XYZ file of C-alpha atoms in Angstrom:
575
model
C -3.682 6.171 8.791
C -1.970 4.745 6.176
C -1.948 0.680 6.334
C 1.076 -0.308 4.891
C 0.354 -4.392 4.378
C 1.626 -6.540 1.741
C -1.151 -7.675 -1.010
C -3.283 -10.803 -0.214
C -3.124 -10.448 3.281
C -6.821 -9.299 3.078
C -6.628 -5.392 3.514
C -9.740 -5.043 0.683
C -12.086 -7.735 2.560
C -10.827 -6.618 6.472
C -12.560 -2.950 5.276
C -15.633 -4.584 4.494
C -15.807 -6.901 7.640
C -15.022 -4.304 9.748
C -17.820 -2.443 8.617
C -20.446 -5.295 9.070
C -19.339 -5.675 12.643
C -18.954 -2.608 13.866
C -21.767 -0.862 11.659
C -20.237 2.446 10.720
C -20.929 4.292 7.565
C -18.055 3.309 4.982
C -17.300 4.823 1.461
C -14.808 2.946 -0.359
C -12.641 4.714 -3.186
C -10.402 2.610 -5.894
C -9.600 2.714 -9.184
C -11.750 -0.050 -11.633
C -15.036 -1.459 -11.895
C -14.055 -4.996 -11.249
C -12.545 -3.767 -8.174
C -16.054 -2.225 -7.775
C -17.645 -5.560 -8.038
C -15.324 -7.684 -5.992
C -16.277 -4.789 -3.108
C -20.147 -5.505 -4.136
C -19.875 -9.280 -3.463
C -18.489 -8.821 0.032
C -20.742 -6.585 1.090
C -23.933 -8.572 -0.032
C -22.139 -11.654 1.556
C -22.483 -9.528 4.486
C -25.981 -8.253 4.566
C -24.484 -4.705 4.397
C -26.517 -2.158 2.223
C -24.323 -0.964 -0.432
C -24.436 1.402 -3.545
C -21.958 1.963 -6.047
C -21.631 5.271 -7.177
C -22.648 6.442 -10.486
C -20.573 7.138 -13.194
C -20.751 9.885 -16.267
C -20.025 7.382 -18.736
C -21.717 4.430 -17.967
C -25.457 6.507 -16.154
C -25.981 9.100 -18.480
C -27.783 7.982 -21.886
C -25.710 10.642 -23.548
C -22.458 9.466 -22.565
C -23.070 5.892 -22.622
C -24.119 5.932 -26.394
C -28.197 5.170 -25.551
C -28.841 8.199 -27.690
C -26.426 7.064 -30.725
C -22.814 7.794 -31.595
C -22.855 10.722 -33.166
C -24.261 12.452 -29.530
C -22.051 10.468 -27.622
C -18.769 11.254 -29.465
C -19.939 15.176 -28.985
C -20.417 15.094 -25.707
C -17.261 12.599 -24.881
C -15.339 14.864 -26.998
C -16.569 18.157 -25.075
C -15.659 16.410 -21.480
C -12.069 14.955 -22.653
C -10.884 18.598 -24.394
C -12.793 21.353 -22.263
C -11.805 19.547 -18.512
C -15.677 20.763 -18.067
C -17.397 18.578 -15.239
C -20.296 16.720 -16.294
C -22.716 18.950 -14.588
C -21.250 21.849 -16.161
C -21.703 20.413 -19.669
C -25.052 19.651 -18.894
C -25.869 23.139 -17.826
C -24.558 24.110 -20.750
C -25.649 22.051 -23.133
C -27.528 24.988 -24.695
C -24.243 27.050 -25.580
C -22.216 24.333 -26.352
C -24.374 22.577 -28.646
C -26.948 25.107 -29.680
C -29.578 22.429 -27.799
C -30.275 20.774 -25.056
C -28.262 16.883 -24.506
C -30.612 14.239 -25.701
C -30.911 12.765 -22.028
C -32.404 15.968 -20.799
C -35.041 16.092 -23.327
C -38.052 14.862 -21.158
C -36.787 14.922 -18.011
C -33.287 14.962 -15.766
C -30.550 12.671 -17.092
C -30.391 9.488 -15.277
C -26.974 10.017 -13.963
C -27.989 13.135 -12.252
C -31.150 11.080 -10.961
C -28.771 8.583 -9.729
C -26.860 10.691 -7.745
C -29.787 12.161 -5.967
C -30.337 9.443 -2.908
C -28.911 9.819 0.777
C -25.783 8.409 1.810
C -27.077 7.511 5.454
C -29.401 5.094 3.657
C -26.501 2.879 2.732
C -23.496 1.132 5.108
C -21.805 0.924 2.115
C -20.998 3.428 -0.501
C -18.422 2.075 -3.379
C -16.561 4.686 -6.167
C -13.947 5.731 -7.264
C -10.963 8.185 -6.283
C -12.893 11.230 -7.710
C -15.742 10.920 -6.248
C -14.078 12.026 -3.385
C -14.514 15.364 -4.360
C -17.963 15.440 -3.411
C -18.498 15.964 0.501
C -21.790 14.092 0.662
C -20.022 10.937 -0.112
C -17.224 12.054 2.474
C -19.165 13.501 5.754
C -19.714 11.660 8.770
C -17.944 8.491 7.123
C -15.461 6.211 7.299
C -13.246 6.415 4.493
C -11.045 4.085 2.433
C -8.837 4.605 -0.273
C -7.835 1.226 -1.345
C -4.338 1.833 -3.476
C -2.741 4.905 -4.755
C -4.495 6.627 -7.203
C -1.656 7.687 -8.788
C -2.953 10.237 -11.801
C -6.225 10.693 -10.650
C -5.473 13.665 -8.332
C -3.109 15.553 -10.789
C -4.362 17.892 -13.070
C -1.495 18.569 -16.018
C -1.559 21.335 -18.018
C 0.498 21.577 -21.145
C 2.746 24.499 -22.269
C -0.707 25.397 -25.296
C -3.013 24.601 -23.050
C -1.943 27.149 -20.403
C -0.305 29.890 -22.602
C -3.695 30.053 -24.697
C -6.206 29.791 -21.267
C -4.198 32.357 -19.120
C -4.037 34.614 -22.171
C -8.241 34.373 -22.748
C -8.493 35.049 -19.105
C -6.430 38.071 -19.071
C -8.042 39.186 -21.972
C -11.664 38.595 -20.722
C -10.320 40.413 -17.237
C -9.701 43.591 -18.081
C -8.940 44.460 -14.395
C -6.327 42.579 -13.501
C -2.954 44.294 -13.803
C -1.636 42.072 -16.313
C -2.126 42.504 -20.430
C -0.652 39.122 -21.175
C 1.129 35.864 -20.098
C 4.638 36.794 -20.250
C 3.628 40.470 -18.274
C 2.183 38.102 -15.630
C 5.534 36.124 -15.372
C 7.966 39.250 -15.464
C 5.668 40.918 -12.774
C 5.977 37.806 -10.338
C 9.598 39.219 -9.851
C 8.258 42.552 -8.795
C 6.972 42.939 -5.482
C 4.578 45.555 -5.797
C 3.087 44.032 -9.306
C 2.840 40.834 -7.621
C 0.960 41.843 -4.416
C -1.678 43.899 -7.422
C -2.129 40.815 -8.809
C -3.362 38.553 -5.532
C -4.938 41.736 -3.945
C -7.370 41.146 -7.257
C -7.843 37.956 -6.873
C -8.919 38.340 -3.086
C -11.223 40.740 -4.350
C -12.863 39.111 -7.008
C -11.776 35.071 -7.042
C -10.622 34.843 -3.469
C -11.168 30.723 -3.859
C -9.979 30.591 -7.091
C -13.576 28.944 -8.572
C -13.730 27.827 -12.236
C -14.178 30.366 -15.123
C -16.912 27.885 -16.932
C -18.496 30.792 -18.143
C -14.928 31.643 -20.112
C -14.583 27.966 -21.006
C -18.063 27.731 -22.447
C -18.143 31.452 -24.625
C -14.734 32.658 -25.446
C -14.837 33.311 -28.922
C -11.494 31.631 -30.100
C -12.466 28.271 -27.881
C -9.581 29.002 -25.899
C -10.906 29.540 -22.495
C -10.054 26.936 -19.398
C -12.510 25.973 -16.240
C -9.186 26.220 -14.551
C -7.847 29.883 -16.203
C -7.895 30.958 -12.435
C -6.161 28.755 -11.027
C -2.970 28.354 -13.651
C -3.014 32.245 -13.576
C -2.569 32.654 -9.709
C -0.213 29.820 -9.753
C 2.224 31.548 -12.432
C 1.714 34.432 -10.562
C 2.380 33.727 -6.816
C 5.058 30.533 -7.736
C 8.641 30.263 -6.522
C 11.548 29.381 -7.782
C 12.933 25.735 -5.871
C 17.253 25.261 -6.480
C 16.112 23.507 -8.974
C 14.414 25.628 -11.012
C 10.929 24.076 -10.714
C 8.599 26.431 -9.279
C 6.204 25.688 -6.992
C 3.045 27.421 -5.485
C 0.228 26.833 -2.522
C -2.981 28.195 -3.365
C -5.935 29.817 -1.517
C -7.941 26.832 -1.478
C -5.248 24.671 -0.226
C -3.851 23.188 -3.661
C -0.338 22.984 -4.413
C 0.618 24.009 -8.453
C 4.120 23.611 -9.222
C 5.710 24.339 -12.976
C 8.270 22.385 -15.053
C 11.292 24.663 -16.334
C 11.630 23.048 -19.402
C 8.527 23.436 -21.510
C 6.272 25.502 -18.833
C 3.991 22.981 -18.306
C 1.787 23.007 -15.235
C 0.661 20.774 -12.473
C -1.859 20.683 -10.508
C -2.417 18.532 -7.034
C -6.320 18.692 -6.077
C -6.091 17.475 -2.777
C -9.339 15.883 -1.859
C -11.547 17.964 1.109
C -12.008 15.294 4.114
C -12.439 17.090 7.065
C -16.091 16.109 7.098
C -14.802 12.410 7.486
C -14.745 10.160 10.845
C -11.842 8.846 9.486
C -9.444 8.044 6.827
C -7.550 4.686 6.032
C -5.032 4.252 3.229
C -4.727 0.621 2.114
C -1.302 0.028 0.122
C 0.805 -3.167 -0.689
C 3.872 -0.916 -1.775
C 3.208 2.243 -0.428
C 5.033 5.259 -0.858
C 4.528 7.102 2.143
C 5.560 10.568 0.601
C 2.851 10.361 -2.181
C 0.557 9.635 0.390
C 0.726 12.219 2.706
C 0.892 14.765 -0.280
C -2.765 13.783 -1.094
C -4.036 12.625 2.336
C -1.573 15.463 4.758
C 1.382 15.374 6.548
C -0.523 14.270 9.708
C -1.147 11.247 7.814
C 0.501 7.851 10.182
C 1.968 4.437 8.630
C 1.139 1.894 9.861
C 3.537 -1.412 9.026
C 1.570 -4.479 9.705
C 4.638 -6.323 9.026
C 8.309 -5.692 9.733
C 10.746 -6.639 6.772
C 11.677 -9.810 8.393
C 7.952 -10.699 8.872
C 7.745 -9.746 4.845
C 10.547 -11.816 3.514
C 8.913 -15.018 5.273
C 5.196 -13.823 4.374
C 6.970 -13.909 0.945
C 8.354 -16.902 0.688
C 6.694 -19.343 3.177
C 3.038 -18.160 3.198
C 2.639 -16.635 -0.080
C 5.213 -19.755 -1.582
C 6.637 -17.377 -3.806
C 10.679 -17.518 -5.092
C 12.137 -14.852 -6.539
C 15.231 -15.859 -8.817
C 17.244 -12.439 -9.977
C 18.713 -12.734 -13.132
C 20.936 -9.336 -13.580
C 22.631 -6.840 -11.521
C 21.150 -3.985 -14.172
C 18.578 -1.469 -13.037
C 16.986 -2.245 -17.104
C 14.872 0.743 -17.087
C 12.139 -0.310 -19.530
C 10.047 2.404 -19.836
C 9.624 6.209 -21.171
C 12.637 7.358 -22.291
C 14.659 4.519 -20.798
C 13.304 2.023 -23.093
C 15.951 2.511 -25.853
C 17.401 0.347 -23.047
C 15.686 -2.548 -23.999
C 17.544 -5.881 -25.369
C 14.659 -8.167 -27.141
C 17.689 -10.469 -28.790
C 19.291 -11.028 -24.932
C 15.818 -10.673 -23.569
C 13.918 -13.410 -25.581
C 16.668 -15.421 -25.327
C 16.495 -15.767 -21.519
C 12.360 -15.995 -21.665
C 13.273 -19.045 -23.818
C 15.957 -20.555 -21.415
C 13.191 -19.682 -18.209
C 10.899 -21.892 -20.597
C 13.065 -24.952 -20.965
C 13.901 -24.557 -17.416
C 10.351 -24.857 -16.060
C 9.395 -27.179 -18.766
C 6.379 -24.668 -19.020
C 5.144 -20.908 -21.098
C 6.219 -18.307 -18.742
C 3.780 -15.399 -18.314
C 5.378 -11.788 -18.650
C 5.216 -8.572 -16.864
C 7.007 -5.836 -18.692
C 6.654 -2.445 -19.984
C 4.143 -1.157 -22.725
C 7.110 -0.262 -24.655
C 9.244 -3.382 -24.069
C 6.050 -5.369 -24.835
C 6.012 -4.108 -28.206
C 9.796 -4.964 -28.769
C 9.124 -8.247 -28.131
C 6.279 -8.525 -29.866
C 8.193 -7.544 -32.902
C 10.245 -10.369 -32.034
C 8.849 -13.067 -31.825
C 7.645 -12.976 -27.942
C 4.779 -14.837 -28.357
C 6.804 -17.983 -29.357
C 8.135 -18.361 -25.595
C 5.917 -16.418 -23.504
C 2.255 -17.180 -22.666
C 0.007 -14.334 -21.237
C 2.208 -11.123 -20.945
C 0.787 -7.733 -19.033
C 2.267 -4.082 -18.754
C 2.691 -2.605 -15.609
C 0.415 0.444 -15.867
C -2.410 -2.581 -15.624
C -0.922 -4.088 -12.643
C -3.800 -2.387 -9.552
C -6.227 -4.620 -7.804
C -5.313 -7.400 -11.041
C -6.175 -10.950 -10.219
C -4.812 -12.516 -13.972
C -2.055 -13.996 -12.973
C -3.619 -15.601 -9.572
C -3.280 -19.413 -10.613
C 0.118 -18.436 -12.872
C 2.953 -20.803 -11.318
C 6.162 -18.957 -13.369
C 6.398 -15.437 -14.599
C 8.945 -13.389 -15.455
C 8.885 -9.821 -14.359
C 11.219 -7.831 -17.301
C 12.756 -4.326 -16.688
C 11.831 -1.811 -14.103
C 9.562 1.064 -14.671
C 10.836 4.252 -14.814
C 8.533 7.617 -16.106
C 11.893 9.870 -16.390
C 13.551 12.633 -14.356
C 10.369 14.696 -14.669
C 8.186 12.624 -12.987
C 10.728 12.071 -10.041
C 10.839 16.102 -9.906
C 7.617 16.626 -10.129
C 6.274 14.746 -7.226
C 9.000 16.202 -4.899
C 8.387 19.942 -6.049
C 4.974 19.070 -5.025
C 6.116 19.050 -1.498
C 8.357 21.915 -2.054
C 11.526 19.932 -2.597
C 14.175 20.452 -5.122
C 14.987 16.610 -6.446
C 18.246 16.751 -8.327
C 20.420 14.090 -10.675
C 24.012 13.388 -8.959
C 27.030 13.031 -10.776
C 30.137 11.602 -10.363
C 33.872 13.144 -9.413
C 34.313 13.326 -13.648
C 31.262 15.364 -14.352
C 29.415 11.574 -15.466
C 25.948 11.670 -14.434
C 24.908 8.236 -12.495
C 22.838 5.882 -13.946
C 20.824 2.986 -13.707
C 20.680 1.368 -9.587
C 23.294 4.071 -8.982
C 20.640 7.054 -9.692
C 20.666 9.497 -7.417
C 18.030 12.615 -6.450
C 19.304 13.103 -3.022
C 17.256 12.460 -0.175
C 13.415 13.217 -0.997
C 13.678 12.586 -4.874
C 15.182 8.874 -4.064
C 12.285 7.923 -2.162
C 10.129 9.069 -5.165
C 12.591 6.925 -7.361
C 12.128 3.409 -4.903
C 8.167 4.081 -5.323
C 8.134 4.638 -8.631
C 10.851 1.436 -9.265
C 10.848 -0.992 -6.762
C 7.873 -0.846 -5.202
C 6.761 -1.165 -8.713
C 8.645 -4.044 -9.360
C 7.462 -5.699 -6.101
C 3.797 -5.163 -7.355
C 4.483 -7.021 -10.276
C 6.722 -9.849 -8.734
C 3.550 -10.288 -5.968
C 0.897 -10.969 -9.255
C 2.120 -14.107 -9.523
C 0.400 -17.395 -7.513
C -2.138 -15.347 -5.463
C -4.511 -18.238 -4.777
C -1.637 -19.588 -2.222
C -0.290 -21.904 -4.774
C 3.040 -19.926 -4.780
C 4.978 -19.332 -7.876
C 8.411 -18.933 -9.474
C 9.280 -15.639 -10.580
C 12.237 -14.830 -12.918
C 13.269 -10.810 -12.146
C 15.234 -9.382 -15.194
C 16.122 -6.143 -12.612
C 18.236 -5.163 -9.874
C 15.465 -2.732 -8.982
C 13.787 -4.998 -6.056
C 13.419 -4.021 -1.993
C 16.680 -4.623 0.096
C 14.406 -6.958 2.258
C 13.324 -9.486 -0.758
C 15.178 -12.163 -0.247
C 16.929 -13.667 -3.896
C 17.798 -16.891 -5.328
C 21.394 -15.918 -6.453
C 20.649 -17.276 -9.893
C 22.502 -14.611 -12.102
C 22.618 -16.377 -15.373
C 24.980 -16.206 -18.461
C 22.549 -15.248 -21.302
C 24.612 -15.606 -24.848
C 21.946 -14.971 -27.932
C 22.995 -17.323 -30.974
C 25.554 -16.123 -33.756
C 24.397 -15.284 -36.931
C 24.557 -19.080 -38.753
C 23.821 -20.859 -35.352
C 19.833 -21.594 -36.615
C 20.691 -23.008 -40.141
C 23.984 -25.007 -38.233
C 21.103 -26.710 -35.839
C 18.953 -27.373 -38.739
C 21.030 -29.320 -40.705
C 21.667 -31.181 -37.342
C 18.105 -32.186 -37.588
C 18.315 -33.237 -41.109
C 20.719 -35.574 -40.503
C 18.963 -37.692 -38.499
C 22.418 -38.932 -36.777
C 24.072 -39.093 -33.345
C 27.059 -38.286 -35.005
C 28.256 -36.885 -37.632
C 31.339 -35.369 -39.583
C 31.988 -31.318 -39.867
C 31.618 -32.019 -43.547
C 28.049 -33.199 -43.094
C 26.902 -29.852 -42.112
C 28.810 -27.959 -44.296
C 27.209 -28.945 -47.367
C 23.673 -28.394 -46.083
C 24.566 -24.852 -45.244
C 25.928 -21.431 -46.706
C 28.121 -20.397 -43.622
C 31.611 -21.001 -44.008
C 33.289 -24.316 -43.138
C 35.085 -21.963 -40.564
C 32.046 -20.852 -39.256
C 30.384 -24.182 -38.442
C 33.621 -25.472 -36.986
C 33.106 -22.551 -34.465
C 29.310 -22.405 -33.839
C 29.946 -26.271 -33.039
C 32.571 -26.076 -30.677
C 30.331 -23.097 -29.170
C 27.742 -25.654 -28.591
C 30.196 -28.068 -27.168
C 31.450 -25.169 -24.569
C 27.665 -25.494 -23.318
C 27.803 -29.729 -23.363
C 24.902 -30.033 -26.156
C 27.832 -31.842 -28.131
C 31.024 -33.480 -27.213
C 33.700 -34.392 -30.208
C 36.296 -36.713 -30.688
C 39.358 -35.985 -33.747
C 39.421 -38.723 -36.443
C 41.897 -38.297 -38.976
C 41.587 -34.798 -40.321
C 38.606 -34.041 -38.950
C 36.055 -34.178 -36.048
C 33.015 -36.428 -35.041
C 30.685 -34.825 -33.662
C 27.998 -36.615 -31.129
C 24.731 -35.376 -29.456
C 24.718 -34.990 -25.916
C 21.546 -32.744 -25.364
C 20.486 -30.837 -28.559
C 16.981 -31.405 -27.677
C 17.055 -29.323 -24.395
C 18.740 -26.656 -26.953
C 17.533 -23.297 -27.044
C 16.655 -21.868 -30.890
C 17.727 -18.656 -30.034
C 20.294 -18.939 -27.827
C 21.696 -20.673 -24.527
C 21.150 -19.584 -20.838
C 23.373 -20.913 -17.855
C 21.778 -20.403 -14.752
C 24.924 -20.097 -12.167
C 22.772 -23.073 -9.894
């Protein structure tokens, strides 16, 4: 069951509490370790016997650096660029490093020691997503996944990486029918080659298990844990309309291959059959990515309808959402040569005169850095990206925020998720041949529900940050991208960034010292034009920071407001 429930309506705690009264076995899975302690204090407060899970980096003295840099860097190195599991670097410690690992010098490493306990000891067993892998932390349990984990179930293989394993596994297999990589893919599209090829691997790798042997002794350091399993995927995939390929395999995976550069993914779905049950806790949930790791037999359940959200929203939760553009502003990947830090900044500075107070920021790693080049930390205060978003508590007590741009990972990741269901997603275009953009996207049915995960929901995450300790919050939303049921302040403001001349034209203002004073009085303190002053004042009388009055051949000018005048430019909210 997936429980779809909006954050801080107490999903995480409810889990925990359920467990203490009812007394079931529970094994938690999320993503961080502060999410790992938050889970620890509930259950002590509960007299529940927990256990976190141990963890490669932090338990063994290897990894962890107890046994100096130099050893942990090796062995760090070997686990990021090999994908060989810990245990399998252990094991092979001897042939990787011509020696044992220092942690197994007088006795088993202590991660391995730590993992060595029973479950039914413990009401409460906390990890994360991987761990789910291993059935002893899955069987006769109750079983919580507490937020997507959105990366942590896809293996991805690039072009090199797959061209260079499948062609050491060939190699080191003389049997199979293949010679090479680009034999295997011709013979896909024969029927007879193709049947040769899976009748082998029934024979000999009938469950597809890891070549760690190849990965550990191949004599070019080219072999792959996972040689198998990219091989019988490139061999057995099919061709979806839009030329993604896609493939189920023997041990109920799913592989599925981008056209464009050959690159390969693969979903490990974890094994829960041994499991009570299953519960999927999600504030934004999209269902589709759900049942892809969980099964189609997976059920939603809304603890709210959208009515019910929009007043959780804004009456419980005291939150107001104030949209200031009608633009999808696609921030991230590819998209971010979207991104306007002149307009931008300017309207961060206009939220901060508004509010009388340092906005904090939710944006894009990319935008972020725009800004930062820019200036951002003159009108923001604490800013955050949204890949840092899950299970974050930073902004709990934060009373204004802006959230900037929408996230958007690019066409491929849209594709990618809906080949691995099988379904074609494909970009619409117009009656002129004009692909749509922006909140006019389209991928056709399956792909745009992808699209509203990946965007709005997103978006939503980041809006919902904000004022989490009940105190409610003002949030300015530089996106379109938002769920038809939030319910908007229709503040669209006019956001004009300052003409080249406007900053020296406001600092001679200063200088003067006056109320009023002549057009001549600025000239000669600056080296725009006379022109050009004439006009960057009456552009600051359009906006009411000065009025003017002709006397003789000239104008007075008086101040009305400069001091609630933006330095880089002037936003008019439409309220």
């Amino acid at each position: 069951v997936l429980i779809d429930a909006l954050p801080s309506v107490g999903k995480s705690y409810g889990v925990i509490e359920w467990a203490a009264t009812t007394g079931n076995p529970l094994t938690v899975f999320t993503s961080r370790h502060d999410l790992f302690d938050q889970y620890e204090g509930w259950a002590k407060d509960q007299n529940l016997r927990y256990l976190t899970l141990p963890s490669f980096h932090k338990d063994c003295e290897t990894a962890n650096g107890d046994h100096g840099k130099s050893w942990q860097r090796r062995v760090l190195d070997t686990y990021e660029q090999t994908d060989l599991l810990p245990g399998e670097i252990h094991r092979r410690a001897d042939d990787l490093f011509d020696e044992p690992l220092p942690c197994q010098q007088e006795g088993d490493c202590s991660y391995f020691e730590a993992r060595d306990f029973d479950p039914a000891g413990f009401d409460v067993l906390i990890g994360h997503y991987r761990h789910a892998h291993v059935p002893e932390r899955v069987e006769g349990r109750y079983i919580v996944f507490d937020e997507f984990p959105e990366g942590d179930f896809l293996a991805q293989y690039s072009p090199r990486t797959v061209s260079t394993a499948v062609s050491t596994y060939l190699a080191t297999n003389d049997s199979l029918p293949f010679s090479y990589l680009k034999d295997l893919k011709e013979s896909r599209r024969n029927p007879e080659r193709k049947q040769a090829g899976i009748d082998w691997f029934e024979q000999y790798n009938p469950t597809l298990n890891r070549d760690v042997d190849g990965a550990v002794t191949a004599p070019s350091g080219d072999g792959h844990p996972e040689a198998p399993t990219m091989t019988y995927a490139i061999l057995t995939a099919e061709d979806l309309a839009n030329r993604w390929e896609y493939a189920r395999l023997p041990d109920g995976r799913t592989a599925v291959v981008n056209p464009k550069d050959e690159s390969l993914t693969v979903l490990n779905r974890p094994a829960l059959n041994g499991a009570e049950s299953v519960i999927a806790l999600d504030g934004t949930p999209t269902v589709e990515k759900w049942r892809l790791m969980l099964g189609d037999d997976l059920r939603r359940e809304a603890i709210m309808s959208d009515t019910e959200k929009q007043g959780y929203l804004r009456s419980t939760l005291g939150i107001r959402v104030v949209q200031t553009t009608v633009a999808a502003n696609h921030y991230s990947g590819r998209s971010a040569i979207s991104v306007t830090p002149d307009g931008d900044l300017v309207l961060f500075e206009g939220v901060r005169l508004r509010e009388n107070i340092r906005p904090a920021l939710i944006t894009s790693k990319s935008a972020l850095r725009e800004y930062e080049e820019n200036g951002l930390s003159e009108v923001v205060g604490e800013t955050e990206h949204y890949g840092n978003l899950k299970g974050s508590n930073k902004f709990a007590r934060t009373r204004v925020g802006i959230v900037a741009g929408s996230p958007h990972y690019g066409d491929d990741y849209i594709k990618r998720w809906s080949a691995l269901a099988g379904e074609s997603a494909q970009e619409a275009y117009d009656k002129d041949g004009v692909r749509l953009k922006g909140m006019a996207q389209d991928f056709g049915d399956y792909g745009n529900r992808i699209l509203r995960g990946m965007r709005e929901n997103e978006v939503l995450q980041a809006i919902l940050r904000f004022g989490r300790d009940g105190g409610g919050a003002t949030v300015y939303v530089h996106t379109a991208a938002l769920p038809e049921w939030v319910e908007q302040d229709g503040v669209v403001p006019e956001i004009r960034p300052w003409p080249p001349g406007m900053d020296q034209i406001l600092e001679a203002i200063r200088e003067t010292g006056d109320r009023e004073w002549r057009t001549s009085d600025i000239t000669s303190r600056v080296s725009v034009s006379e022109q050009q002053v004439r006009e960057h004042l009456h552009t600051l009388a359009e906006f009411g920071f000065v009025s003017y009055r002709r006397e003789g051949r000239g104008y007075t000018w008086s101040d009305e407001s400069l001091a609630e005048i933006g330095q880089r430019g002037h936003v008019r909210f439409s309220d």
